[in-house]
Short mmCIF file of C-alpha atoms in Angstrom, two decimals:
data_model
loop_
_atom_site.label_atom_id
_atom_site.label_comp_id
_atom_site.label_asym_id
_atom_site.label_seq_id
_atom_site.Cartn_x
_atom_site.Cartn_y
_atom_site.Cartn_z
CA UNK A 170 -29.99 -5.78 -3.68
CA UNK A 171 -28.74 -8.97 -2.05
CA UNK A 172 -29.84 -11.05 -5.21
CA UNK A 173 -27.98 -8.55 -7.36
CA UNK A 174 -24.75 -9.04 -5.08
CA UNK A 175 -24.28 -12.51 -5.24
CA UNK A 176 -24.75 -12.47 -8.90
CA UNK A 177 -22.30 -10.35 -9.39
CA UNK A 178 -19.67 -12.47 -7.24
CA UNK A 179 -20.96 -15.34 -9.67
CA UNK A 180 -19.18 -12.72 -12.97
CA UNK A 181 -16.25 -13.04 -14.87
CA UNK A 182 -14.28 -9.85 -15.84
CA UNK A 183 -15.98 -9.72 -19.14
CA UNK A 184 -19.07 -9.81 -17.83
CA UNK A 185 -18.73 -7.71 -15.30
CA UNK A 186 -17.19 -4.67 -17.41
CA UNK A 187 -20.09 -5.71 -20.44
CA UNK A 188 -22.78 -4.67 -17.53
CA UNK A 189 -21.56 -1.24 -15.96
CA UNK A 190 -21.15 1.00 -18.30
CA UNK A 191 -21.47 4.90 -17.96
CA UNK A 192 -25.00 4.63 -18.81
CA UNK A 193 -25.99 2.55 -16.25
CA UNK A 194 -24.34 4.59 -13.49
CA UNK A 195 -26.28 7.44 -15.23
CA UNK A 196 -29.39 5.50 -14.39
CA UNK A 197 -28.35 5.36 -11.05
CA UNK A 198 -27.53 8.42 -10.36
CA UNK A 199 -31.02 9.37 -12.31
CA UNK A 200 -32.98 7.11 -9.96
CA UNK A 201 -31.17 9.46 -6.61
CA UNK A 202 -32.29 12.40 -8.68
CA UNK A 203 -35.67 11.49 -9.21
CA UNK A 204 -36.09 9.70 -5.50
CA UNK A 205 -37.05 6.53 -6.44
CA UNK A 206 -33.83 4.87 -4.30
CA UNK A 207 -31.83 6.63 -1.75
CA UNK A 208 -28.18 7.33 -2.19
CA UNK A 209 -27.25 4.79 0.57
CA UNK A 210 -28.71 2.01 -0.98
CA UNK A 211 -26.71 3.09 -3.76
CA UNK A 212 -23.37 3.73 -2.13
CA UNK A 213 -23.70 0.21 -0.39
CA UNK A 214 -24.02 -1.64 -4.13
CA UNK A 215 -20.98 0.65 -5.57
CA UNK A 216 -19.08 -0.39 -2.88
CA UNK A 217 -19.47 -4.00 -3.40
CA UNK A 218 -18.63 -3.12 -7.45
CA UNK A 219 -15.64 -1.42 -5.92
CA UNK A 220 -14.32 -4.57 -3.52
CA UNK A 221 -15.11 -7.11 -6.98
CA UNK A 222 -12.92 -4.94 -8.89
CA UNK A 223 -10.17 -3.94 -6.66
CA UNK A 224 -9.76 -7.42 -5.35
CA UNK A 225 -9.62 -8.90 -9.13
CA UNK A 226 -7.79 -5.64 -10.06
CA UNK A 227 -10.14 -5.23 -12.79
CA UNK A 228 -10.16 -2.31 -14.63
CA UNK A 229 -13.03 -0.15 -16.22
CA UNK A 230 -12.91 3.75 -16.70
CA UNK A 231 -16.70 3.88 -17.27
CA UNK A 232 -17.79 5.00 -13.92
CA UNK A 233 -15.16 7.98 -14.58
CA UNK A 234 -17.69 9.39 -17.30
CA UNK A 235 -20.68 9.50 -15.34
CA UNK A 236 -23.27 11.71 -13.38
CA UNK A 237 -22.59 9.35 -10.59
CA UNK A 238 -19.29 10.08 -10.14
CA UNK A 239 -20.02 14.10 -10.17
CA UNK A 240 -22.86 13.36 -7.31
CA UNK A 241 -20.72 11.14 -5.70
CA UNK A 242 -17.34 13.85 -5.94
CA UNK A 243 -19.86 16.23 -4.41
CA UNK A 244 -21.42 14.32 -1.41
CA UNK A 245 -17.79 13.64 -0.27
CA UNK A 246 -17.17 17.34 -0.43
CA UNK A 247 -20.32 17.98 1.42
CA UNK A 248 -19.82 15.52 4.20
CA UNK A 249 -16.43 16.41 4.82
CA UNK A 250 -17.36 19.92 5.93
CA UNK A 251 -19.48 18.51 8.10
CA UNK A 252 -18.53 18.26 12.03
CA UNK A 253 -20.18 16.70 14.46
CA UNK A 254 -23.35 15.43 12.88
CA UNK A 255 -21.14 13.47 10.21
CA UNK A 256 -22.11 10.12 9.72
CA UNK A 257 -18.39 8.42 9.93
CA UNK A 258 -19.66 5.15 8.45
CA UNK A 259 -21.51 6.92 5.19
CA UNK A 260 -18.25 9.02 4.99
CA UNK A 261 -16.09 6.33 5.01
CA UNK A 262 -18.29 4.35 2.42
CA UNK A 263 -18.15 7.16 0.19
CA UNK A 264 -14.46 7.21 0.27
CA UNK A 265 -14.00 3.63 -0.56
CA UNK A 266 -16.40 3.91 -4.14
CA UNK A 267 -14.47 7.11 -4.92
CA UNK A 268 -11.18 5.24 -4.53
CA UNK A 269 -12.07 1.92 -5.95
CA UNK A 270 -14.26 2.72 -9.11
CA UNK A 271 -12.23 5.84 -10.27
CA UNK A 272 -8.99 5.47 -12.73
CA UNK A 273 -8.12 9.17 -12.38
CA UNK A 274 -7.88 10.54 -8.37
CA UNK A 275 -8.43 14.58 -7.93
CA UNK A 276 -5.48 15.20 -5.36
CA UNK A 277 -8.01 17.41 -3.74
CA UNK A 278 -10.54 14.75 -2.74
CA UNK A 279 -7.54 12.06 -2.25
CA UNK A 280 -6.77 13.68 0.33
CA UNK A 281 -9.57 14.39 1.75
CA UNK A 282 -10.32 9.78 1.43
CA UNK A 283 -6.80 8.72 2.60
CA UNK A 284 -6.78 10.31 6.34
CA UNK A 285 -10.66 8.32 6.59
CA UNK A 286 -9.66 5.37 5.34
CA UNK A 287 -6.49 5.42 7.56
CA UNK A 288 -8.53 6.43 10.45
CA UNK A 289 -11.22 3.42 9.71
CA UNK A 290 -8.04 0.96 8.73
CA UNK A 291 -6.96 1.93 12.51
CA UNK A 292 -10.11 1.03 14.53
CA UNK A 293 -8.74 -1.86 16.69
CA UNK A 294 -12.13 -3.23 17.88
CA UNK A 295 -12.36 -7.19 17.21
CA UNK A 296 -15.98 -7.59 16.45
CA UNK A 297 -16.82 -9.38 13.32
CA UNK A 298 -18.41 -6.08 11.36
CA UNK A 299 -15.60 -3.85 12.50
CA UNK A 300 -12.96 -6.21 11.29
CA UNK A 301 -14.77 -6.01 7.74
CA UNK A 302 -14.84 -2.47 7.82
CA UNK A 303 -10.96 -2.41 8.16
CA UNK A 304 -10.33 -5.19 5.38
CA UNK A 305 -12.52 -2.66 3.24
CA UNK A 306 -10.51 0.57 4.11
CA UNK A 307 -7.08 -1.91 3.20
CA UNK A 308 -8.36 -3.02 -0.01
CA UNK A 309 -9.31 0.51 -1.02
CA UNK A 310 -5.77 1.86 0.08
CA UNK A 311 -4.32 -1.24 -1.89
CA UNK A 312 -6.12 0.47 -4.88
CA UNK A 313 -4.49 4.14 -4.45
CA UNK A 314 -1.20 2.51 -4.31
CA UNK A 315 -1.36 0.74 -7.05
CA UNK A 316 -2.69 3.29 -9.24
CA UNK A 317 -2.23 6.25 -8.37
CA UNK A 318 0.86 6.94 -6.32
CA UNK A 319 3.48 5.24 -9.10
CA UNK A 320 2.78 8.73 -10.16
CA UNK A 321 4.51 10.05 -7.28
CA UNK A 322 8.31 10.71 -6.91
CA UNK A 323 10.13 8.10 -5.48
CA UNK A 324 10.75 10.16 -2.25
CA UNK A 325 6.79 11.08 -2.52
CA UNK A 326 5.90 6.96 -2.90
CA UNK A 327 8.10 6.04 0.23
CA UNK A 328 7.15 9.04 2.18
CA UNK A 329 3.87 7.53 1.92
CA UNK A 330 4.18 4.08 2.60
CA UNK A 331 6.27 5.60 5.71
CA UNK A 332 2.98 7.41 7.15
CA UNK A 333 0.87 4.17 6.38
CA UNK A 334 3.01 1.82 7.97
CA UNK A 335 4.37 4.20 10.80
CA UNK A 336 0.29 4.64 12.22
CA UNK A 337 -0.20 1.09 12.10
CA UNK A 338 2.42 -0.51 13.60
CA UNK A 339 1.17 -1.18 16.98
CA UNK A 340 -1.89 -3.09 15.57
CA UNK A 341 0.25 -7.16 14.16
CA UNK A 342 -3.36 -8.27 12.38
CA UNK A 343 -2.96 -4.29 10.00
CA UNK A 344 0.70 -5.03 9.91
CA UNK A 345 -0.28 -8.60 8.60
CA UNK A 346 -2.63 -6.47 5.73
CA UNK A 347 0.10 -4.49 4.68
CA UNK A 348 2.21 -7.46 3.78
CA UNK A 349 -1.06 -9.09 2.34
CA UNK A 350 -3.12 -7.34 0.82
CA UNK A 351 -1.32 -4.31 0.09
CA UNK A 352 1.94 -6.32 -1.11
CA UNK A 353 4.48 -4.58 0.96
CA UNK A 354 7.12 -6.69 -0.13
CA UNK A 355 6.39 -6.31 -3.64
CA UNK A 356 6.28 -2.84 -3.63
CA UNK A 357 9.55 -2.15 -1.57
CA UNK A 358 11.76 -4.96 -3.77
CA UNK A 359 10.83 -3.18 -6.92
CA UNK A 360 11.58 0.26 -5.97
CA UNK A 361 14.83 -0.66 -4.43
CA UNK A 362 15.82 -2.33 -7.41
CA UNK A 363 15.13 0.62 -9.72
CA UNK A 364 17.04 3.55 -7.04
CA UNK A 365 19.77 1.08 -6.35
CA UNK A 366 20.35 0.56 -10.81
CA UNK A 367 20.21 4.25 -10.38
CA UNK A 368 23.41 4.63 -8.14
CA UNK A 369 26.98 4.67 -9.42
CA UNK A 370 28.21 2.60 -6.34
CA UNK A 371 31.79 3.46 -7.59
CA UNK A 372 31.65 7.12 -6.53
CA UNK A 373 32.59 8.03 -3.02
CA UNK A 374 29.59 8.09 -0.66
CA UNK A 375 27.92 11.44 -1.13
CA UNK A 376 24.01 11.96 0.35
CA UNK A 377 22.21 12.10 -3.09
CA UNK A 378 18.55 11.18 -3.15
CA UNK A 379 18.51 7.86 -4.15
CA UNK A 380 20.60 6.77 -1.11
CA UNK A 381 18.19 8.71 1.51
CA UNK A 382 15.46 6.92 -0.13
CA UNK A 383 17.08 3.42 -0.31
CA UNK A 384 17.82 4.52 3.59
CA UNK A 385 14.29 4.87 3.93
CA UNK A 386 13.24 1.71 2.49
CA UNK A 387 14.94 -0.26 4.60
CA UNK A 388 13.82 1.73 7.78
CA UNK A 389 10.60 1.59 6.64
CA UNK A 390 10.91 -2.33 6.40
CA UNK A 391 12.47 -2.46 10.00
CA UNK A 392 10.04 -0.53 11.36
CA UNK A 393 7.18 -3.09 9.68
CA UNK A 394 9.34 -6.07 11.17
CA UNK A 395 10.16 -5.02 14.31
CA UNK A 396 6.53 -4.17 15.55
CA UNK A 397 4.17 -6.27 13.39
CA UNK A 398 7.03 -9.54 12.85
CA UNK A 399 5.03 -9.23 9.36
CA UNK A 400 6.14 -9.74 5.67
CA UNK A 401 4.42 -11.67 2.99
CA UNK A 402 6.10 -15.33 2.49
CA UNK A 403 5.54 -15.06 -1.24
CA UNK A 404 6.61 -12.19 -1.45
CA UNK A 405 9.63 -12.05 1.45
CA UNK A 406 12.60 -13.86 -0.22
CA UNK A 407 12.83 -11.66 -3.37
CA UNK A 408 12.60 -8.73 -1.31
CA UNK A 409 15.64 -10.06 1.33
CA UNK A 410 17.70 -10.81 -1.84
CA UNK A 411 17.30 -7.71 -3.01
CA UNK A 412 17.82 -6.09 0.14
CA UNK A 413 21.18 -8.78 0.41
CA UNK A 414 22.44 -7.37 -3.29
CA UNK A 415 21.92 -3.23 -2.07
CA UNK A 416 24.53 -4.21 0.92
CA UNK A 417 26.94 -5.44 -1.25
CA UNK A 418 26.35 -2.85 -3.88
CA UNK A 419 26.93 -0.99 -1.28
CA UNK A 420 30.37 -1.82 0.48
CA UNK A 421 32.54 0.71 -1.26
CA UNK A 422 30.29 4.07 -0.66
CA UNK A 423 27.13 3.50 1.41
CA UNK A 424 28.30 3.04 4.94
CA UNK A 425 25.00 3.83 6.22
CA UNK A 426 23.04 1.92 4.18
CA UNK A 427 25.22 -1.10 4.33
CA UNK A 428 25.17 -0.71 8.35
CA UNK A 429 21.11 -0.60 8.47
CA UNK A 430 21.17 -3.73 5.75
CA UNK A 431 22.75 -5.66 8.38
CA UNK A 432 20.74 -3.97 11.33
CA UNK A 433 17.80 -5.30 9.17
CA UNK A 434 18.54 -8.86 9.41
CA UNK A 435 19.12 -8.94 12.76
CA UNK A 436 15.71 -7.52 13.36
CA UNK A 437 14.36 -10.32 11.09
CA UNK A 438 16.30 -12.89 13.39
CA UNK A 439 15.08 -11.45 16.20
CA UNK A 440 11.98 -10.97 15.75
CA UNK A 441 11.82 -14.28 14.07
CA UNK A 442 10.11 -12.48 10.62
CA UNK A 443 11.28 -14.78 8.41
CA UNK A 444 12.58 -18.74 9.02
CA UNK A 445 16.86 -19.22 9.13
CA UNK A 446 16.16 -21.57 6.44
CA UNK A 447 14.45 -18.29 4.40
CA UNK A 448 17.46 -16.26 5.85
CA UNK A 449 19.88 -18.65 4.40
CA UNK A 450 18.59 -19.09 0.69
CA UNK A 451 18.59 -15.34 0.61
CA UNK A 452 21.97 -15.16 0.70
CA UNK A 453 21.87 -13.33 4.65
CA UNK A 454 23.99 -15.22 6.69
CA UNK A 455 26.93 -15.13 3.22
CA UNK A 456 26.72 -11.26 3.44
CA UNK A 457 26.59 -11.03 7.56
CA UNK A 458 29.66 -13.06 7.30
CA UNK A 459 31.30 -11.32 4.47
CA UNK A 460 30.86 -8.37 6.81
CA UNK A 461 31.67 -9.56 9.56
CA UNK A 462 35.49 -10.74 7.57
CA UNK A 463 35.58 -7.09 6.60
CA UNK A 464 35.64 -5.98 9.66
CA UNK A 465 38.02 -7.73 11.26
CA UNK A 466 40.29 -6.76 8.26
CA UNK A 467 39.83 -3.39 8.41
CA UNK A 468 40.76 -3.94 12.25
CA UNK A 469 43.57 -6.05 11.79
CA UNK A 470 44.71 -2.82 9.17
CA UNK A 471 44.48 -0.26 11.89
CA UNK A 472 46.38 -1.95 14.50
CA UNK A 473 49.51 -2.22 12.70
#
């Protein structure tokens, strides 16, 4: 099994997809069947398949067509009715090969993985092999989101990030994989681009969806900021320039979201996010100060 793993590490993506194919998870699943190798040992190599691909977001619908999959869509069933004699660490294994090898998620057993790999992604214990376990359960969320929850609404997509990042906020080294590994910064910048193109910023302010849900982005990223000082520095400037374009868009009709724009930088000031230098080349301190100008107008306007 070992020998097996480190050749497999040692593939390219061609090689790797040229080996599994549905037939050989049929073999595997044959082998269970027929007792020759139990379904742990099994689970265990299907999860290191699972990592290879998700981490070099390789793609093969293969394992979608086999016996494996049914047998494996049917143990997580089975162990999830379970109580007290479940074995957490088998279930959460389980959930990981489901998530990572599929291309098509059942909502049914999705959410039956997602609150178990959330639960294993929150363990907070600092030994080496628990700290693995929660890389795992990231990785394999990093795979849902990717895949499977663009086919959410938008409200749907940031309600979810908003229960992932709300349960892990008191934990900086999760907070850290969130900007990392599941590209938080990334994922926010593009779906605040698309709902902002979607607003005509020249109408009065009315509460239509895509201003709660630009709200909620930008909450969301606050919230990630404020408790975990965490944001991907690849990823971090495109995402405050985006942020810095929504406020101005803004000005005329979105009060509220133009008011939690600039509540937003100050938490990344504060909480020293992001460097000044980072803050500047975004365009931040132009728009605090084009603000701040507006204000005092609009002040100057009321006193006389």
């Amino acid at each position: 099994m070992e020998e097996l793993k480190g050749m497999l590490d040692e593939m390219d993506e061609c090689g790797f997809c040229s080996i599994f194919k549905t037939e050989l998870f049929d073999e595997m699943d044959k082998m269970i069947e027929e007792k020759k190798v139990g379904i742990e040992k099994v689970v265990v190599l299907l999860k290191h398949i699972g990592r290879i691909k998700a981490a070099g977001c390789m793609y093969f619908s293969e394992f979608n067509r086999s016996l494996l999959l049914e047998r494996l869509k049917k143990k997580i069933a089975e162990e999830e009715k379970k109580k007290g004699d479940k074995d957490e660490k088998h279930f959460a294994d389980l959930c990981e090969c489901y998530v990572m090898l599929v291309s098509d998620f059942l909502p049914g057993l999705l959410g039956i993985c997602v609150p178990c790999l959330l639960k294993v992604g929150l363990n907070k214990e600092e030994s080496e092999d628990v700290q693995k376990e929660v890389e795992m359960a990231l990785l394999a969320l990093s795979s849902i989101w990717q895949r499977n929850c663009r086919n959410l609404t938008r409200l749907g997509y940031s309600l979810a990030w908003d229960f992932l990042i709300s349960r892990l906020v008191e934990d900086k080294k999760l907070g850290k994989g969130i900007a990392n590994e599941l590209h938080f910064g990334r994922e926010a910048r593009r779906e605040l681009e698309e709902l902002a193109a979607s607003v005509d910023w020249k109408e009065k302010e009315k509460e239509e969806e895509s201003i709660c849900i630009i709200m909620r982005w930008i909450e969301i990223t606050d919230t990630l900021i404020c408790h975990c000082h965490a944001l991907n520095s690849e990823e971090c400037v495109g995402l405050i320039r985006c942020i810095v374009c929504v406020c101005r868009a803004a000005r005329e009709k979105g009060q509220k979201i133009r008011k939690g724009c600039i509540g937003l930088f100050v938490t990344m000031a504060r909480c020293k996010a992001v460097g000044a230098e980072v803050l500047w080349n975004a365009g931040v301190i132009d728009v605090v100060l084009e603000e701040m100008k507006q204000e005092t107008q609009k002040k100057i306007l009321r006193k006389r």
